[in-house]
Structure formats: C-alpha cells, structure tokens
Short mmCIF file of N, CA, C and O in Angstrom, two decimals:
data_model
loop_
_atom_site.label_atom_id
_atom_site.label_comp_id
_atom_site.label_asym_id
_atom_site.label_seq_id
_atom_site.Cartn_x
_atom_site.Cartn_y
_atom_site.Cartn_z
N UNK A 1 53.60 -36.69 71.10
CA UNK A 1 53.50 -37.94 71.82
C UNK A 1 53.71 -39.07 70.81
O UNK A 1 53.21 -39.02 69.70
N UNK A 2 54.46 -40.08 71.22
CA UNK A 2 54.69 -41.27 70.39
C UNK A 2 54.20 -42.47 71.17
O UNK A 2 54.58 -42.68 72.32
N UNK A 3 53.33 -43.25 70.54
CA UNK A 3 52.72 -44.41 71.19
C UNK A 3 53.02 -45.63 70.34
O UNK A 3 52.86 -45.60 69.11
N UNK A 4 53.46 -46.72 70.96
CA UNK A 4 53.61 -48.01 70.27
C UNK A 4 52.42 -48.86 70.70
O UNK A 4 52.12 -49.00 71.88
N UNK A 5 51.71 -49.42 69.71
CA UNK A 5 50.50 -50.18 70.00
C UNK A 5 50.25 -51.21 68.91
O UNK A 5 50.85 -51.14 67.83
N UNK A 6 49.37 -52.18 69.17
CA UNK A 6 49.02 -53.13 68.10
C UNK A 6 48.17 -52.43 67.04
O UNK A 6 47.44 -51.48 67.35
N UNK A 7 48.23 -52.89 65.81
CA UNK A 7 47.43 -52.27 64.75
C UNK A 7 45.96 -52.65 64.86
O UNK A 7 45.62 -53.75 65.31
N UNK A 8 45.11 -51.74 64.44
CA UNK A 8 43.70 -52.06 64.28
C UNK A 8 43.50 -52.85 63.00
O UNK A 8 44.41 -52.95 62.16
N UNK A 9 42.34 -53.43 62.80
CA UNK A 9 42.08 -54.24 61.60
C UNK A 9 42.25 -53.42 60.32
O UNK A 9 42.81 -53.89 59.34
N UNK A 10 41.75 -52.17 60.32
CA UNK A 10 41.89 -51.31 59.14
C UNK A 10 43.38 -51.05 58.83
O UNK A 10 43.79 -51.13 57.67
N UNK A 11 44.18 -50.78 59.86
CA UNK A 11 45.61 -50.53 59.66
C UNK A 11 46.32 -51.80 59.17
O UNK A 11 47.18 -51.75 58.31
N UNK A 12 45.92 -52.95 59.69
CA UNK A 12 46.51 -54.22 59.27
C UNK A 12 46.27 -54.43 57.76
O UNK A 12 47.17 -54.79 57.02
N UNK A 13 45.04 -54.16 57.29
CA UNK A 13 44.74 -54.30 55.86
C UNK A 13 45.47 -53.23 55.04
O UNK A 13 46.06 -53.54 54.01
N UNK A 14 45.43 -51.99 55.49
CA UNK A 14 46.03 -50.88 54.75
C UNK A 14 47.53 -51.09 54.54
O UNK A 14 48.04 -50.89 53.44
N UNK A 15 48.24 -51.51 55.58
CA UNK A 15 49.69 -51.71 55.50
C UNK A 15 50.07 -53.11 55.03
O UNK A 15 51.24 -53.41 54.87
N UNK A 16 49.10 -53.98 54.79
CA UNK A 16 49.39 -55.33 54.34
C UNK A 16 50.11 -56.17 55.38
O UNK A 16 50.99 -56.94 55.05
N UNK A 17 49.73 -56.00 56.65
CA UNK A 17 50.37 -56.73 57.74
C UNK A 17 49.78 -58.13 57.85
O UNK A 17 48.57 -58.31 57.75
N UNK A 18 50.62 -59.09 58.13
CA UNK A 18 50.20 -60.48 58.27
C UNK A 18 49.36 -60.67 59.53
O UNK A 18 49.58 -60.01 60.54
N UNK A 19 48.41 -61.59 59.45
CA UNK A 19 47.64 -61.97 60.65
C UNK A 19 48.44 -62.92 61.53
O UNK A 19 48.11 -63.14 62.68
N UNK A 20 49.52 -63.49 60.98
CA UNK A 20 50.29 -64.51 61.69
C UNK A 20 51.40 -63.93 62.57
O UNK A 20 51.85 -64.57 63.49
N UNK A 21 51.87 -62.72 62.26
CA UNK A 21 52.95 -62.09 63.02
C UNK A 21 52.47 -60.75 63.55
O UNK A 21 51.85 -59.98 62.84
N UNK A 22 52.78 -60.48 64.80
CA UNK A 22 52.39 -59.21 65.40
C UNK A 22 53.44 -58.15 65.07
O UNK A 22 54.63 -58.35 65.35
N UNK A 23 53.03 -57.09 64.47
CA UNK A 23 53.88 -55.94 64.18
C UNK A 23 53.27 -54.75 64.88
O UNK A 23 52.07 -54.48 64.70
N UNK A 24 54.07 -54.04 65.65
CA UNK A 24 53.57 -52.85 66.34
C UNK A 24 53.36 -51.71 65.36
O UNK A 24 53.97 -51.66 64.29
N UNK A 25 52.50 -50.81 65.74
CA UNK A 25 52.27 -49.56 65.01
C UNK A 25 52.79 -48.43 65.88
O UNK A 25 52.55 -48.41 67.09
N UNK A 26 53.52 -47.49 65.28
CA UNK A 26 53.89 -46.27 65.98
C UNK A 26 52.85 -45.22 65.63
O UNK A 26 52.56 -44.99 64.46
N UNK A 27 52.29 -44.60 66.63
CA UNK A 27 51.32 -43.52 66.43
C UNK A 27 51.97 -42.24 66.91
O UNK A 27 52.37 -42.14 68.07
N UNK A 28 52.12 -41.28 66.01
CA UNK A 28 52.68 -39.97 66.35
C UNK A 28 51.54 -38.96 66.44
O UNK A 28 50.75 -38.84 65.51
N UNK A 29 51.45 -38.28 67.56
CA UNK A 29 50.48 -37.21 67.73
C UNK A 29 51.26 -35.91 67.89
O UNK A 29 52.09 -35.78 68.79
N UNK A 30 51.03 -34.96 66.99
CA UNK A 30 51.76 -33.70 67.01
C UNK A 30 50.79 -32.53 67.05
O UNK A 30 49.82 -32.50 66.30
N UNK A 31 51.09 -31.58 67.91
CA UNK A 31 50.30 -30.36 68.00
C UNK A 31 51.23 -29.19 67.70
O UNK A 31 52.32 -29.11 68.26
N UNK A 32 50.81 -28.31 66.81
CA UNK A 32 51.56 -27.10 66.49
C UNK A 32 50.86 -25.92 67.16
O UNK A 32 49.64 -25.88 67.24
N UNK A 33 51.67 -24.97 67.60
CA UNK A 33 51.14 -23.82 68.32
C UNK A 33 51.52 -22.54 67.61
O UNK A 33 52.61 -22.42 67.04
N UNK A 34 50.62 -21.56 67.67
CA UNK A 34 50.90 -20.24 67.12
C UNK A 34 51.78 -19.46 68.07
O UNK A 34 52.08 -19.89 69.19
N UNK A 35 52.20 -18.29 67.63
CA UNK A 35 53.05 -17.44 68.47
C UNK A 35 52.37 -17.05 69.77
O UNK A 35 53.04 -16.76 70.76
N UNK A 36 51.05 -17.05 69.79
CA UNK A 36 50.31 -16.69 71.01
C UNK A 36 50.18 -17.88 71.97
O UNK A 36 49.58 -17.77 73.02
N UNK A 37 50.74 -19.04 71.58
CA UNK A 37 50.70 -20.21 72.45
C UNK A 37 49.45 -21.07 72.30
O UNK A 37 49.33 -22.11 72.94
N UNK A 38 48.54 -20.68 71.42
CA UNK A 38 47.31 -21.46 71.21
C UNK A 38 47.55 -22.53 70.14
O UNK A 38 48.24 -22.28 69.16
N UNK A 39 46.97 -23.73 70.33
CA UNK A 39 47.14 -24.77 69.32
C UNK A 39 46.47 -24.37 68.01
O UNK A 39 45.37 -23.83 68.01
N UNK A 40 47.17 -24.61 66.90
CA UNK A 40 46.62 -24.25 65.59
C UNK A 40 46.50 -25.44 64.65
O UNK A 40 45.84 -25.35 63.63
N UNK A 41 47.15 -26.58 64.99
CA UNK A 41 47.09 -27.75 64.12
C UNK A 41 47.39 -29.01 64.94
O UNK A 41 48.23 -29.00 65.82
N UNK A 42 46.70 -30.08 64.60
CA UNK A 42 46.96 -31.38 65.21
C UNK A 42 47.13 -32.40 64.09
O UNK A 42 46.37 -32.40 63.12
N UNK A 43 48.15 -33.23 64.19
CA UNK A 43 48.38 -34.28 63.19
C UNK A 43 48.56 -35.61 63.90
O UNK A 43 49.26 -35.69 64.90
N UNK A 44 47.89 -36.64 63.39
CA UNK A 44 48.03 -37.99 63.90
C UNK A 44 48.48 -38.85 62.73
O UNK A 44 47.82 -38.88 61.70
N UNK A 45 49.64 -39.49 62.87
CA UNK A 45 50.20 -40.29 61.80
C UNK A 45 50.59 -41.65 62.37
O UNK A 45 51.09 -41.72 63.48
N UNK A 46 50.35 -42.71 61.60
CA UNK A 46 50.72 -44.05 62.06
C UNK A 46 51.71 -44.68 61.07
O UNK A 46 51.63 -44.45 59.86
N UNK A 47 52.64 -45.44 61.62
CA UNK A 47 53.68 -46.11 60.84
C UNK A 47 53.83 -47.54 61.34
O UNK A 47 53.90 -47.76 62.56
N UNK A 48 53.93 -48.52 60.46
CA UNK A 48 54.24 -49.88 60.92
C UNK A 48 55.71 -49.93 61.36
O UNK A 48 56.59 -49.42 60.66
N UNK A 49 55.96 -50.51 62.52
CA UNK A 49 57.31 -50.50 63.10
C UNK A 49 58.29 -51.40 62.36
O UNK A 49 59.50 -51.22 62.50
N UNK A 50 57.80 -52.33 61.55
CA UNK A 50 58.71 -53.26 60.88
C UNK A 50 59.42 -52.65 59.68
O UNK A 50 60.32 -53.26 59.12
N UNK A 51 59.06 -51.45 59.26
CA UNK A 51 59.68 -50.87 58.06
C UNK A 51 59.99 -49.39 58.20
O UNK A 51 60.17 -48.69 57.19
N UNK A 52 60.04 -48.89 59.43
CA UNK A 52 60.34 -47.48 59.65
C UNK A 52 61.32 -47.32 60.79
O UNK A 52 61.35 -48.12 61.71
N UNK A 53 62.12 -46.27 60.70
CA UNK A 53 62.95 -45.86 61.83
C UNK A 53 62.91 -44.35 61.86
O UNK A 53 62.64 -43.70 60.83
N UNK A 54 63.16 -43.77 63.02
CA UNK A 54 62.97 -42.34 63.19
C UNK A 54 64.19 -41.71 63.83
O UNK A 54 64.83 -42.31 64.68
N UNK A 55 64.49 -40.51 63.41
CA UNK A 55 65.53 -39.70 64.03
C UNK A 55 64.86 -38.38 64.38
O UNK A 55 64.23 -37.75 63.52
N UNK A 56 64.97 -37.98 65.62
CA UNK A 56 64.28 -36.77 66.06
C UNK A 56 65.27 -35.76 66.61
O UNK A 56 66.24 -36.12 67.25
N UNK A 57 65.00 -34.50 66.34
CA UNK A 57 65.75 -33.39 66.90
C UNK A 57 64.74 -32.44 67.51
O UNK A 57 63.68 -32.22 66.93
N UNK A 58 65.06 -31.89 68.66
CA UNK A 58 64.14 -30.97 69.33
C UNK A 58 64.88 -29.66 69.61
O UNK A 58 66.09 -29.63 69.75
N UNK A 59 64.12 -28.60 69.66
CA UNK A 59 64.71 -27.30 69.93
C UNK A 59 65.26 -26.68 68.67
O UNK A 59 64.97 -27.09 67.55
N UNK A 60 66.10 -25.71 68.86
CA UNK A 60 66.70 -25.02 67.72
C UNK A 60 67.77 -25.90 67.10
O UNK A 60 68.66 -26.39 67.77
N UNK A 61 67.68 -26.09 65.80
CA UNK A 61 68.62 -26.92 65.06
C UNK A 61 69.57 -25.98 64.33
O UNK A 61 69.13 -25.03 63.68
N UNK A 62 70.88 -26.22 64.43
CA UNK A 62 71.82 -25.32 63.75
C UNK A 62 71.62 -25.34 62.24
O UNK A 62 71.15 -26.32 61.67
N UNK A 63 72.01 -24.24 61.60
CA UNK A 63 71.91 -24.14 60.14
C UNK A 63 72.79 -25.22 59.52
O UNK A 63 73.81 -25.59 60.09
N UNK A 64 72.39 -25.73 58.34
CA UNK A 64 73.20 -26.78 57.69
C UNK A 64 74.58 -26.26 57.31
O UNK A 64 74.74 -25.09 56.96
N UNK A 65 75.57 -27.14 57.36
CA UNK A 65 76.93 -26.82 56.96
C UNK A 65 76.95 -26.75 55.44
O UNK A 65 76.63 -27.73 54.76
N UNK A 66 77.32 -25.63 54.88
CA UNK A 66 77.31 -25.47 53.42
C UNK A 66 78.68 -25.63 52.80
O UNK A 66 78.85 -25.44 51.60
N UNK A 67 79.69 -26.00 53.62
CA UNK A 67 81.02 -26.22 53.05
C UNK A 67 81.02 -27.53 52.27
O UNK A 67 80.26 -28.44 52.54
N UNK A 68 81.89 -27.61 51.28
CA UNK A 68 82.00 -28.81 50.47
C UNK A 68 82.76 -29.87 51.26
O UNK A 68 83.85 -29.60 51.75
N UNK A 69 82.19 -31.10 51.38
CA UNK A 69 82.90 -32.13 52.14
C UNK A 69 84.15 -32.59 51.40
O UNK A 69 84.22 -32.56 50.17
N UNK A 70 85.15 -32.98 52.16
CA UNK A 70 86.39 -33.51 51.61
C UNK A 70 86.08 -34.80 50.87
O UNK A 70 85.38 -35.66 51.38
N UNK A 71 86.56 -34.96 49.65
CA UNK A 71 86.25 -36.14 48.84
C UNK A 71 86.71 -37.43 49.49
O UNK A 71 86.15 -38.49 49.26
N UNK A 72 87.75 -37.36 50.34
CA UNK A 72 88.25 -38.58 50.97
C UNK A 72 87.45 -38.94 52.21
O UNK A 72 87.56 -40.05 52.72
N UNK A 73 86.62 -38.03 52.71
CA UNK A 73 85.82 -38.30 53.91
C UNK A 73 84.59 -39.10 53.51
O UNK A 73 83.95 -38.83 52.52
N UNK A 74 84.26 -40.07 54.32
CA UNK A 74 83.08 -40.89 54.05
C UNK A 74 81.83 -40.12 54.43
O UNK A 74 81.78 -39.48 55.48
N UNK A 75 80.81 -40.19 53.58
CA UNK A 75 79.54 -39.55 53.89
C UNK A 75 78.49 -40.59 54.25
O UNK A 75 77.33 -40.27 54.44
N UNK A 76 78.89 -41.87 54.31
CA UNK A 76 77.95 -42.94 54.63
C UNK A 76 77.61 -42.90 56.11
O UNK A 76 78.46 -42.66 56.95
N UNK A 77 76.38 -43.18 56.42
CA UNK A 77 75.92 -43.28 57.79
C UNK A 77 76.30 -44.65 58.34
O UNK A 77 76.43 -45.61 57.60
N UNK A 78 76.44 -44.73 59.64
CA UNK A 78 76.71 -46.03 60.27
C UNK A 78 75.41 -46.72 60.63
O UNK A 78 75.40 -47.65 61.42
N UNK A 79 74.30 -46.29 60.04
CA UNK A 79 72.99 -46.86 60.38
C UNK A 79 72.81 -48.27 59.85
O UNK A 79 71.86 -48.94 60.21
N UNK A 80 73.70 -48.75 58.97
CA UNK A 80 73.62 -50.12 58.49
C UNK A 80 72.65 -50.31 57.34
O UNK A 80 72.15 -51.39 57.13
N UNK A 81 72.35 -49.27 56.58
CA UNK A 81 71.41 -49.39 55.48
C UNK A 81 71.86 -50.42 54.46
O UNK A 81 71.07 -51.15 53.91
N UNK A 82 73.20 -50.44 54.21
CA UNK A 82 73.67 -51.35 53.18
C UNK A 82 73.47 -52.81 53.57
O UNK A 82 73.46 -53.68 52.72
N UNK A 83 73.28 -53.09 54.86
CA UNK A 83 73.05 -54.45 55.32
C UNK A 83 71.59 -54.74 55.57
O UNK A 83 71.24 -55.79 56.09
N UNK A 84 70.70 -53.81 55.24
CA UNK A 84 69.27 -53.95 55.53
C UNK A 84 68.64 -54.96 54.57
O UNK A 84 68.52 -54.70 53.38
N UNK A 85 68.25 -56.15 55.07
CA UNK A 85 67.70 -57.17 54.17
C UNK A 85 66.34 -56.82 53.60
O UNK A 85 65.89 -57.41 52.64
N UNK A 86 65.66 -55.82 54.15
CA UNK A 86 64.34 -55.48 53.67
C UNK A 86 64.38 -54.72 52.35
O UNK A 86 63.37 -54.56 51.68
N UNK A 87 65.57 -54.22 51.99
CA UNK A 87 65.68 -53.47 50.75
C UNK A 87 65.31 -52.01 50.93
O UNK A 87 65.37 -51.24 49.99
N UNK A 88 64.95 -51.60 52.13
CA UNK A 88 64.64 -50.19 52.39
C UNK A 88 65.93 -49.39 52.32
O UNK A 88 67.00 -49.88 52.63
N UNK A 89 65.82 -48.15 51.94
CA UNK A 89 66.99 -47.28 51.93
C UNK A 89 66.57 -45.93 52.50
O UNK A 89 65.41 -45.59 52.51
N UNK A 90 67.54 -45.16 52.98
CA UNK A 90 67.20 -43.86 53.57
C UNK A 90 66.72 -42.88 52.51
O UNK A 90 66.95 -43.11 51.32
N UNK A 91 66.05 -41.80 52.95
CA UNK A 91 65.59 -40.80 51.99
C UNK A 91 66.75 -40.28 51.15
O UNK A 91 67.85 -40.13 51.64
N UNK A 92 66.49 -40.04 49.87
CA UNK A 92 67.49 -39.50 48.99
C UNK A 92 68.38 -40.54 48.33
O UNK A 92 69.31 -40.21 47.64
N UNK A 93 68.12 -41.80 48.59
CA UNK A 93 68.92 -42.87 47.96
C UNK A 93 68.16 -43.56 46.89
O UNK A 93 67.07 -43.90 46.96
#
C-alpha cells in the first residue's frame, strides 16, 4: 500500500522539511508472505515527496539482458535527471 499524507512533526524535523511549505510524505507499507501464504514480514517506510521518485514492477520480472550494449546506442534515461535542479541523481551515478 502506498499512502500520500502530510508529515508528522517528527518526520518534518527528521527530513529537515520547512514549516513554511507543505511537502507530502509517501508512506509505503509492504507485507512479505511465506510459501504457505502466511505473512512473515511487514515494513513501513516513509519518503519525502520533494526528493524521491519511484519506479515499480510487479509480478515476475524477466532476467537482465547480459549482452553488451552497442557503443553508439544511448544508455541515458529520458527521466530528465540531467535537468534536475535539485542536484539529485539516479542510483549508480
């Protein structure tokens, strides 16, 4: 479950959020299940929405392509990271 909500006071202090601007918090609630179908783990994670973006895949994900990419092919994402004024960059950069 993913919930967008206002931050609590503790989250506002922890993430260094301004009192003058409202920034939403994303709350992710994840439950993992064993092979018998019984829940075995629960995780609750919060992220400030002003500095995070998410990409999700569900179900079976194909194995990674292990072929070497053509040197002339662009490997850059069209996500616009290079234009991101916040200075954030994707993982691995």
